Amino acid sequence: MDDLTLPTVITDFINTINAADSAGFVALFASDATLNDWGNEYHGPDGIAKWNQTDNIGKDSHFELVDFQQDSATDWTVQLAVTGNGFNGTSPFKFSVADNKLTLVAILPD
């Protein structure tokens, strides 16, 4: 990793998942945000909360930061190692951030 620092909202994304804080997790997203999990899209707080229960905190996920890069003023690609009772492995995540909120999280195929 280089000298860049991740935006707080992205580190909060990791920390709320690891703390199993579902309300805190959903609160990180803008009201019109999208979460894209390998092509399956979830929109707004209700959709993101549903994904969280079926695929994330509801599956006891734990995330570890592996690496990251800044792609633009608002976009980051972050490699995360995921363990839990669902997906296990390392995957790239694309984050878009505006006003300290997540506007897009896309989980990309390796």
mmCIF file of N, CA and C in Angstrom:
data_model
loop_
_atom_site.group_PDB
_atom_site.id
_atom_site.type_symbol
_atom_site.label_atom_id
_atom_site.label_comp_id
_atom_site.label_asym_id
_atom_site.label_seq_id
_atom_site.Cartn_x
_atom_site.Cartn_y
_atom_site.Cartn_z
ATOM 1 N N MET A 1 0.842 -1.184 0.000
ATOM 2 C CA MET A 1 0.000 0.000 0.000
ATOM 3 C C MET A 1 0.881 1.238 0.000
ATOM 4 N N ASP A 2 0.363 2.286 -0.560
ATOM 5 C CA ASP A 2 1.146 3.511 -0.588
ATOM 6 C C ASP A 2 0.749 4.416 0.572
ATOM 7 N N ASP A 3 1.090 5.694 0.472
ATOM 8 C CA ASP A 3 0.847 6.623 1.574
ATOM 9 C C ASP A 3 -0.586 7.136 1.646
ATOM 10 N N LEU A 4 -1.445 6.712 0.742
ATOM 11 C CA LEU A 4 -2.839 7.138 0.782
ATOM 12 C C LEU A 4 -3.540 6.579 2.009
ATOM 13 N N THR A 5 -4.533 7.289 2.446
ATOM 14 C CA THR A 5 -5.368 6.830 3.550
ATOM 15 C C THR A 5 -6.778 6.616 3.022
ATOM 16 N N LEU A 6 -7.378 5.513 3.398
ATOM 17 C CA LEU A 6 -8.759 5.256 3.000
ATOM 18 C C LEU A 6 -9.691 6.269 3.650
ATOM 19 N N PRO A 7 -10.760 6.649 2.955
ATOM 20 C CA PRO A 7 -11.766 7.484 3.601
ATOM 21 C C PRO A 7 -12.347 6.762 4.824
ATOM 22 N N THR A 8 -12.674 7.527 5.820
ATOM 23 C CA THR A 8 -13.215 6.967 7.067
ATOM 24 C C THR A 8 -14.419 6.075 6.823
ATOM 25 N N VAL A 9 -15.292 6.453 5.904
ATOM 26 C CA VAL A 9 -16.503 5.665 5.670
ATOM 27 C C VAL A 9 -16.162 4.258 5.165
ATOM 28 N N ILE A 10 -15.037 4.103 4.460
ATOM 29 C CA ILE A 10 -14.648 2.755 4.018
ATOM 30 C C ILE A 10 -14.080 1.947 5.182
ATOM 31 N N THR A 11 -13.273 2.562 6.028
ATOM 32 C CA THR A 11 -12.797 1.827 7.207
ATOM 33 C C THR A 11 -13.962 1.527 8.148
ATOM 34 N N ASP A 12 -14.940 2.433 8.223
ATOM 35 C CA ASP A 12 -16.139 2.159 9.021
ATOM 36 C C ASP A 12 -16.937 0.991 8.448
ATOM 37 N N PHE A 13 -16.957 0.851 7.125
ATOM 38 C CA PHE A 13 -17.606 -0.286 6.460
ATOM 39 C C PHE A 13 -17.023 -1.591 7.008
ATOM 40 N N ILE A 14 -15.710 -1.677 7.031
ATOM 41 C CA ILE A 14 -15.039 -2.885 7.543
ATOM 42 C C ILE A 14 -15.326 -3.069 9.028
ATOM 43 N N ASN A 15 -15.191 -2.002 9.800
ATOM 44 C CA ASN A 15 -15.347 -2.096 11.257
ATOM 45 C C ASN A 15 -16.762 -2.442 11.689
ATOM 46 N N THR A 16 -17.776 -1.884 11.014
ATOM 47 C CA THR A 16 -19.159 -2.211 11.413
ATOM 48 C C THR A 16 -19.490 -3.660 11.090
ATOM 49 N N ILE A 17 -18.958 -4.164 9.982
ATOM 50 C CA ILE A 17 -19.169 -5.578 9.663
ATOM 51 C C ILE A 17 -18.528 -6.450 10.740
ATOM 52 N N ASN A 18 -17.285 -6.156 11.077
ATOM 53 C CA ASN A 18 -16.575 -6.975 12.062
ATOM 54 C C ASN A 18 -17.187 -6.872 13.453
ATOM 55 N N ALA A 19 -17.872 -5.774 13.741
ATOM 56 C CA ALA A 19 -18.557 -5.605 15.026
ATOM 57 C C ALA A 19 -19.991 -6.136 14.988
ATOM 58 N N ALA A 20 -20.423 -6.672 13.841
ATOM 59 C CA ALA A 20 -21.796 -7.163 13.651
ATOM 60 C C ALA A 20 -22.825 -6.079 13.970
ATOM 61 N N ASP A 21 -22.531 -4.853 13.549
ATOM 62 C CA ASP A 21 -23.392 -3.690 13.796
ATOM 63 C C ASP A 21 -24.219 -3.415 12.544
ATOM 64 N N SER A 22 -25.341 -4.100 12.414
ATOM 65 C CA SER A 22 -26.169 -3.968 11.218
ATOM 66 C C SER A 22 -26.715 -2.560 11.024
ATOM 67 N N ALA A 23 -27.205 -1.938 12.083
ATOM 68 C CA ALA A 23 -27.745 -0.579 11.957
ATOM 69 C C ALA A 23 -26.641 0.398 11.548
ATOM 70 N N GLY A 24 -25.482 0.279 12.158
ATOM 71 C CA GLY A 24 -24.355 1.128 11.803
ATOM 72 C C GLY A 24 -23.901 0.900 10.380
ATOM 73 N N PHE A 25 -23.931 -0.346 9.928
ATOM 74 C CA PHE A 25 -23.548 -0.680 8.564
ATOM 75 C C PHE A 25 -24.462 0.009 7.561
ATOM 76 N N VAL A 26 -25.757 -0.151 7.711
ATOM 77 C CA VAL A 26 -26.713 0.439 6.765
ATOM 78 C C VAL A 26 -26.621 1.965 6.791
ATOM 79 N N ALA A 27 -26.344 2.543 7.947
ATOM 80 C CA ALA A 27 -26.252 4.006 8.076
ATOM 81 C C ALA A 27 -25.060 4.598 7.311
ATOM 82 N N LEU A 28 -24.110 3.792 6.900
ATOM 83 C CA LEU A 28 -22.955 4.281 6.143
ATOM 84 C C LEU A 28 -23.309 4.653 4.707
ATOM 85 N N PHE A 29 -24.448 4.190 4.220
ATOM 86 C CA PHE A 29 -24.830 4.360 2.824
ATOM 87 C C PHE A 29 -25.732 5.571 2.632
ATOM 88 N N ALA A 30 -25.544 6.267 1.512
ATOM 89 C CA ALA A 30 -26.453 7.346 1.119
ATOM 90 C C ALA A 30 -27.836 6.745 0.854
ATOM 91 N N SER A 31 -28.865 7.562 0.956
ATOM 92 C CA SER A 31 -30.237 7.058 0.806
ATOM 93 C C SER A 31 -30.497 6.477 -0.581
ATOM 94 N N ASP A 32 -29.753 6.911 -1.594
ATOM 95 C CA ASP A 32 -29.944 6.393 -2.952
ATOM 96 C C ASP A 32 -28.796 5.483 -3.390
ATOM 97 N N ALA A 33 -28.072 4.922 -2.440
ATOM 98 C CA ALA A 33 -26.904 4.091 -2.739
ATOM 99 C C ALA A 33 -27.299 2.757 -3.371
ATOM 100 N N THR A 34 -26.313 2.160 -4.048
ATOM 101 C CA THR A 34 -26.464 0.840 -4.647
ATOM 102 C C THR A 34 -25.350 -0.061 -4.144
ATOM 103 N N LEU A 35 -25.697 -1.297 -3.825
ATOM 104 C CA LEU A 35 -24.725 -2.337 -3.530
ATOM 105 C C LEU A 35 -24.876 -3.387 -4.624
ATOM 106 N N ASN A 36 -23.783 -3.669 -5.323
ATOM 107 C CA ASN A 36 -23.790 -4.624 -6.422
ATOM 108 C C ASN A 36 -22.906 -5.801 -6.015
ATOM 109 N N ASP A 37 -23.517 -6.967 -5.857
ATOM 110 C CA ASP A 37 -22.804 -8.183 -5.462
ATOM 111 C C ASP A 37 -22.759 -9.112 -6.664
ATOM 112 N N TRP A 38 -21.681 -9.003 -7.448
ATOM 113 C CA TRP A 38 -21.467 -9.813 -8.649
ATOM 114 C C TRP A 38 -22.652 -9.723 -9.604
ATOM 115 N N GLY A 39 -23.213 -8.535 -9.750
ATOM 116 C CA GLY A 39 -24.304 -8.315 -10.693
ATOM 117 C C GLY A 39 -25.683 -8.248 -10.061
ATOM 118 N N ASN A 40 -25.834 -8.750 -8.846
ATOM 119 C CA ASN A 40 -27.107 -8.618 -8.133
ATOM 120 C C ASN A 40 -27.108 -7.280 -7.413
ATOM 121 N N GLU A 41 -28.080 -6.418 -7.742
ATOM 122 C CA GLU A 41 -28.101 -5.077 -7.183
ATOM 123 C C GLU A 41 -29.141 -4.926 -6.078
ATOM 124 N N TYR A 42 -28.754 -4.153 -5.066
ATOM 125 C CA TYR A 42 -29.601 -3.830 -3.918
ATOM 126 C C TYR A 42 -29.571 -2.312 -3.783
ATOM 127 N N HIS A 43 -30.756 -1.709 -3.685
ATOM 128 C CA HIS A 43 -30.863 -0.255 -3.709
ATOM 129 C C HIS A 43 -31.427 0.292 -2.414
ATOM 130 N N GLY A 44 -30.849 1.398 -1.969
ATOM 131 C CA GLY A 44 -31.349 2.110 -0.795
ATOM 132 C C GLY A 44 -31.198 1.312 0.484
ATOM 133 N N PRO A 45 -31.580 1.916 1.592
ATOM 134 C CA PRO A 45 -31.402 1.278 2.905
ATOM 135 C C PRO A 45 -32.096 -0.081 3.029
ATOM 136 N N ASP A 46 -33.294 -0.218 2.483
ATOM 137 C CA ASP A 46 -34.008 -1.497 2.621
ATOM 138 C C ASP A 46 -33.317 -2.619 1.854
ATOM 139 N N GLY A 47 -32.906 -2.340 0.625
ATOM 140 C CA GLY A 47 -32.223 -3.353 -0.171
ATOM 141 C C GLY A 47 -30.885 -3.728 0.423
ATOM 142 N N ILE A 48 -30.135 -2.724 0.875
ATOM 143 C CA ILE A 48 -28.823 -2.980 1.472
ATOM 144 C C ILE A 48 -28.972 -3.740 2.777
ATOM 145 N N ALA A 49 -29.988 -3.425 3.574
ATOM 146 C CA ALA A 49 -30.247 -4.164 4.818
ATOM 147 C C ALA A 49 -30.588 -5.624 4.516
ATOM 148 N N LYS A 50 -31.340 -5.857 3.439
ATOM 149 C CA LYS A 50 -31.678 -7.234 3.058
ATOM 150 C C LYS A 50 -30.406 -8.006 2.699
ATOM 151 N N TRP A 51 -29.547 -7.414 1.846
ATOM 152 C CA TRP A 51 -28.288 -8.069 1.485
ATOM 153 C C TRP A 51 -27.448 -8.330 2.729
ATOM 154 N N ASN A 52 -27.415 -7.363 3.618
ATOM 155 C CA ASN A 52 -26.631 -7.499 4.838
ATOM 156 C C ASN A 52 -27.058 -8.730 5.634
ATOM 157 N N GLN A 53 -28.368 -8.967 5.703
ATOM 158 C CA GLN A 53 -28.864 -10.120 6.466
ATOM 159 C C GLN A 53 -28.618 -11.445 5.755
ATOM 160 N N THR A 54 -28.745 -11.459 4.421
ATOM 161 C CA THR A 54 -28.631 -12.728 3.701
ATOM 162 C C THR A 54 -27.202 -13.084 3.303
ATOM 163 N N ASP A 55 -26.324 -12.070 3.187
ATOM 164 C CA ASP A 55 -25.006 -12.329 2.619
ATOM 165 C C ASP A 55 -23.841 -11.749 3.410
ATOM 166 N N ASN A 56 -24.076 -11.023 4.474
ATOM 167 C CA ASN A 56 -22.989 -10.303 5.125
ATOM 168 C C ASN A 56 -22.988 -10.560 6.630
ATOM 169 N N ILE A 57 -23.436 -9.604 7.422
ATOM 170 C CA ILE A 57 -23.443 -9.793 8.880
ATOM 171 C C ILE A 57 -24.315 -10.978 9.269
ATOM 172 N N GLY A 58 -25.387 -11.207 8.536
ATOM 173 C CA GLY A 58 -26.238 -12.373 8.791
ATOM 174 C C GLY A 58 -25.527 -13.696 8.554
ATOM 175 N N LYS A 59 -24.397 -13.658 7.863
ATOM 176 C CA LYS A 59 -23.559 -14.845 7.621
ATOM 177 C C LYS A 59 -22.273 -14.798 8.448
ATOM 178 N N ASP A 60 -22.256 -13.944 9.478
ATOM 179 C CA ASP A 60 -21.089 -13.816 10.370
ATOM 180 C C ASP A 60 -19.809 -13.467 9.608
ATOM 181 N N SER A 61 -19.935 -12.589 8.611
ATOM 182 C CA SER A 61 -18.760 -12.200 7.822
ATOM 183 C C SER A 61 -17.765 -11.410 8.660
ATOM 184 N N HIS A 62 -16.505 -11.581 8.305
ATOM 185 C CA HIS A 62 -15.412 -10.820 8.897
ATOM 186 C C HIS A 62 -14.515 -10.378 7.745
ATOM 187 N N PHE A 63 -14.179 -9.081 7.714
ATOM 188 C CA PHE A 63 -13.396 -8.521 6.626
ATOM 189 C C PHE A 63 -12.035 -8.066 7.141
ATOM 190 N N GLU A 64 -10.996 -8.331 6.344
ATOM 191 C CA GLU A 64 -9.653 -7.837 6.624
ATOM 192 C C GLU A 64 -9.151 -7.099 5.392
ATOM 193 N N LEU A 65 -8.606 -5.913 5.604
ATOM 194 C CA LEU A 65 -8.037 -5.118 4.527
ATOM 195 C C LEU A 65 -6.750 -5.768 4.032
ATOM 196 N N VAL A 66 -6.661 -5.972 2.717
ATOM 197 C CA VAL A 66 -5.463 -6.539 2.110
ATOM 198 C C VAL A 66 -4.670 -5.444 1.398
ATOM 199 N N ASP A 67 -5.351 -4.649 0.578
ATOM 200 C CA ASP A 67 -4.691 -3.614 -0.206
ATOM 201 C C ASP A 67 -5.756 -2.667 -0.727
ATOM 202 N N PHE A 68 -5.331 -1.493 -1.204
ATOM 203 C CA PHE A 68 -6.278 -0.553 -1.809
ATOM 204 C C PHE A 68 -5.563 0.400 -2.738
ATOM 205 N N GLN A 69 -6.369 0.984 -3.623
ATOM 206 C CA GLN A 69 -5.867 2.045 -4.494
ATOM 207 C C GLN A 69 -6.977 3.056 -4.708
ATOM 208 N N GLN A 70 -6.585 4.297 -4.880
ATOM 209 C CA GLN A 70 -7.537 5.349 -5.208
ATOM 210 C C GLN A 70 -7.612 5.444 -6.720
ATOM 211 N N ASP A 71 -8.830 5.337 -7.264
ATOM 212 C CA ASP A 71 -9.041 5.362 -8.708
ATOM 213 C C ASP A 71 -9.379 6.756 -9.229
ATOM 214 N N SER A 72 -10.032 7.556 -8.398
ATOM 215 C CA SER A 72 -10.396 8.932 -8.747
ATOM 216 C C SER A 72 -10.653 9.673 -7.440
ATOM 217 N N ALA A 73 -11.112 10.899 -7.532
ATOM 218 C CA ALA A 73 -11.375 11.682 -6.316
ATOM 219 C C ALA A 73 -12.409 11.027 -5.419
ATOM 220 N N THR A 74 -13.324 10.236 -6.002
ATOM 221 C CA THR A 74 -14.416 9.650 -5.223
ATOM 222 C C THR A 74 -14.436 8.129 -5.232
ATOM 223 N N ASP A 75 -13.543 7.496 -6.006
ATOM 224 C CA ASP A 75 -13.615 6.046 -6.201
ATOM 225 C C ASP A 75 -12.351 5.340 -5.720
ATOM 226 N N TRP A 76 -12.575 4.185 -5.087
ATOM 227 C CA TRP A 76 -11.492 3.381 -4.527
ATOM 228 C C TRP A 76 -11.728 1.921 -4.886
ATOM 229 N N THR A 77 -10.650 1.190 -5.129
ATOM 230 C CA THR A 77 -10.718 -0.261 -5.252
ATOM 231 C C THR A 77 -9.971 -0.837 -4.061
ATOM 232 N N VAL A 78 -10.656 -1.701 -3.320
ATOM 233 C CA VAL A 78 -10.129 -2.232 -2.069
ATOM 234 C C VAL A 78 -10.169 -3.760 -2.130
ATOM 235 N N GLN A 79 -9.043 -4.397 -1.880
ATOM 236 C CA GLN A 79 -8.977 -5.857 -1.786
ATOM 237 C C GLN A 79 -9.279 -6.238 -0.341
ATOM 238 N N LEU A 80 -10.296 -7.068 -0.163
ATOM 239 C CA LEU A 80 -10.680 -7.502 1.176
ATOM 240 C C LEU A 80 -10.671 -9.022 1.255
ATOM 241 N N ALA A 81 -10.135 -9.537 2.355
ATOM 242 C CA ALA A 81 -10.207 -10.963 2.655
ATOM 243 C C ALA A 81 -11.452 -11.168 3.505
ATOM 244 N N VAL A 82 -12.331 -12.060 3.042
ATOM 245 C CA VAL A 82 -13.624 -12.279 3.684
ATOM 246 C C VAL A 82 -13.672 -13.699 4.234
ATOM 247 N N THR A 83 -14.099 -13.819 5.495
ATOM 248 C CA THR A 83 -14.341 -15.124 6.101
ATOM 249 C C THR A 83 -15.708 -15.091 6.769
ATOM 250 N N GLY A 84 -16.259 -16.254 7.020
ATOM 251 C CA GLY A 84 -17.557 -16.354 7.686
ATOM 252 C C GLY A 84 -18.295 -17.588 7.216
ATOM 253 N N ASN A 85 -19.617 -17.548 7.323
ATOM 254 C CA ASN A 85 -20.461 -18.684 6.952
ATOM 255 C C ASN A 85 -21.064 -18.524 5.564
ATOM 256 N N GLY A 86 -20.492 -17.653 4.761
ATOM 257 C CA GLY A 86 -20.904 -17.457 3.374
ATOM 258 C C GLY A 86 -19.665 -17.517 2.511
ATOM 259 N N PHE A 87 -19.466 -16.477 1.705
ATOM 260 C CA PHE A 87 -18.270 -16.402 0.858
ATOM 261 C C PHE A 87 -17.022 -16.342 1.720
ATOM 262 N N ASN A 88 -16.003 -17.074 1.316
ATOM 263 C CA ASN A 88 -14.688 -17.016 1.948
ATOM 264 C C ASN A 88 -13.644 -16.870 0.852
ATOM 265 N N GLY A 89 -12.824 -15.844 0.973
ATOM 266 C CA GLY A 89 -11.779 -15.611 -0.007
ATOM 267 C C GLY A 89 -11.474 -14.132 -0.103
ATOM 268 N N THR A 90 -10.589 -13.783 -1.011
ATOM 269 C CA THR A 90 -10.217 -12.393 -1.232
ATOM 270 C C THR A 90 -10.927 -11.896 -2.477
ATOM 271 N N SER A 91 -11.479 -10.685 -2.380
ATOM 272 C CA SER A 91 -12.247 -10.141 -3.482
ATOM 273 C C SER A 91 -12.030 -8.642 -3.580
ATOM 274 N N PRO A 92 -12.021 -8.103 -4.811
ATOM 275 C CA PRO A 92 -11.953 -6.654 -4.963
ATOM 276 C C PRO A 92 -13.331 -6.021 -4.760
ATOM 277 N N PHE A 93 -13.346 -4.913 -4.052
ATOM 278 C CA PHE A 93 -14.554 -4.125 -3.820
ATOM 279 C C PHE A 93 -14.315 -2.736 -4.397
ATOM 280 N N LYS A 94 -15.264 -2.231 -5.162
ATOM 281 C CA LYS A 94 -15.206 -0.867 -5.683
ATOM 282 C C LYS A 94 -16.111 -0.011 -4.801
ATOM 283 N N PHE A 95 -15.568 1.066 -4.254
ATOM 284 C CA PHE A 95 -16.321 1.990 -3.405
ATOM 285 C C PHE A 95 -16.391 3.354 -4.076
ATOM 286 N N SER A 96 -17.560 3.968 -4.072
ATOM 287 C CA SER A 96 -17.719 5.372 -4.440
ATOM 288 C C SER A 96 -18.228 6.098 -3.211
ATOM 289 N N VAL A 97 -17.619 7.248 -2.935
ATOM 290 C CA VAL A 97 -17.888 7.996 -1.701
ATOM 291 C C VAL A 97 -18.259 9.432 -2.055
ATOM 292 N N ALA A 98 -19.294 9.945 -1.396
ATOM 293 C CA ALA A 98 -19.667 11.358 -1.514
ATOM 294 C C ALA A 98 -20.209 11.817 -0.172
ATOM 295 N N ASP A 99 -19.757 12.968 0.282
ATOM 296 C CA ASP A 99 -20.235 13.544 1.552
ATOM 297 C C ASP A 99 -20.136 12.555 2.703
ATOM 298 N N ASN A 100 -19.020 11.797 2.755
ATOM 299 C CA ASN A 100 -18.752 10.818 3.809
ATOM 300 C C ASN A 100 -19.820 9.722 3.903
ATOM 301 N N LYS A 101 -20.444 9.425 2.764
ATOM 302 C CA LYS A 101 -21.399 8.323 2.660
ATOM 303 C C LYS A 101 -20.994 7.452 1.483
ATOM 304 N N LEU A 102 -21.328 6.178 1.552
ATOM 305 C CA LEU A 102 -21.097 5.280 0.439
ATOM 306 C C LEU A 102 -22.239 5.436 -0.561
ATOM 307 N N THR A 103 -21.905 5.711 -1.811
ATOM 308 C CA THR A 103 -22.935 5.821 -2.848
ATOM 309 C C THR A 103 -22.995 4.566 -3.703
ATOM 310 N N LEU A 104 -21.877 3.849 -3.759
ATOM 311 C CA LEU A 104 -21.818 2.583 -4.488
ATOM 312 C C LEU A 104 -20.798 1.683 -3.812
ATOM 313 N N VAL A 105 -21.189 0.433 -3.618
ATOM 314 C CA VAL A 105 -20.255 -0.629 -3.261
ATOM 315 C C VAL A 105 -20.514 -1.740 -4.283
ATOM 316 N N ALA A 106 -19.480 -2.095 -5.024
ATOM 317 C CA ALA A 106 -19.597 -3.173 -6.012
ATOM 318 C C ALA A 106 -18.573 -4.236 -5.673
ATOM 319 N N ILE A 107 -19.060 -5.449 -5.443
ATOM 320 C CA ILE A 107 -18.184 -6.586 -5.193
ATOM 321 C C ILE A 107 -17.897 -7.202 -6.547
ATOM 322 N N LEU A 108 -16.633 -7.193 -6.924
ATOM 323 C CA LEU A 108 -16.239 -7.573 -8.273
ATOM 324 C C LEU A 108 -15.707 -9.006 -8.303
ATOM 325 N N PRO A 109 -15.933 -9.709 -9.409
ATOM 326 C CA PRO A 109 -15.290 -11.019 -9.545
ATOM 327 C C PRO A 109 -13.772 -10.842 -9.560
ATOM 328 N N ASP A 110 -13.065 -11.831 -9.078
ATOM 329 C CA ASP A 110 -11.594 -11.784 -9.061
ATOM 330 C C ASP A 110 -11.033 -11.603 -10.445
#
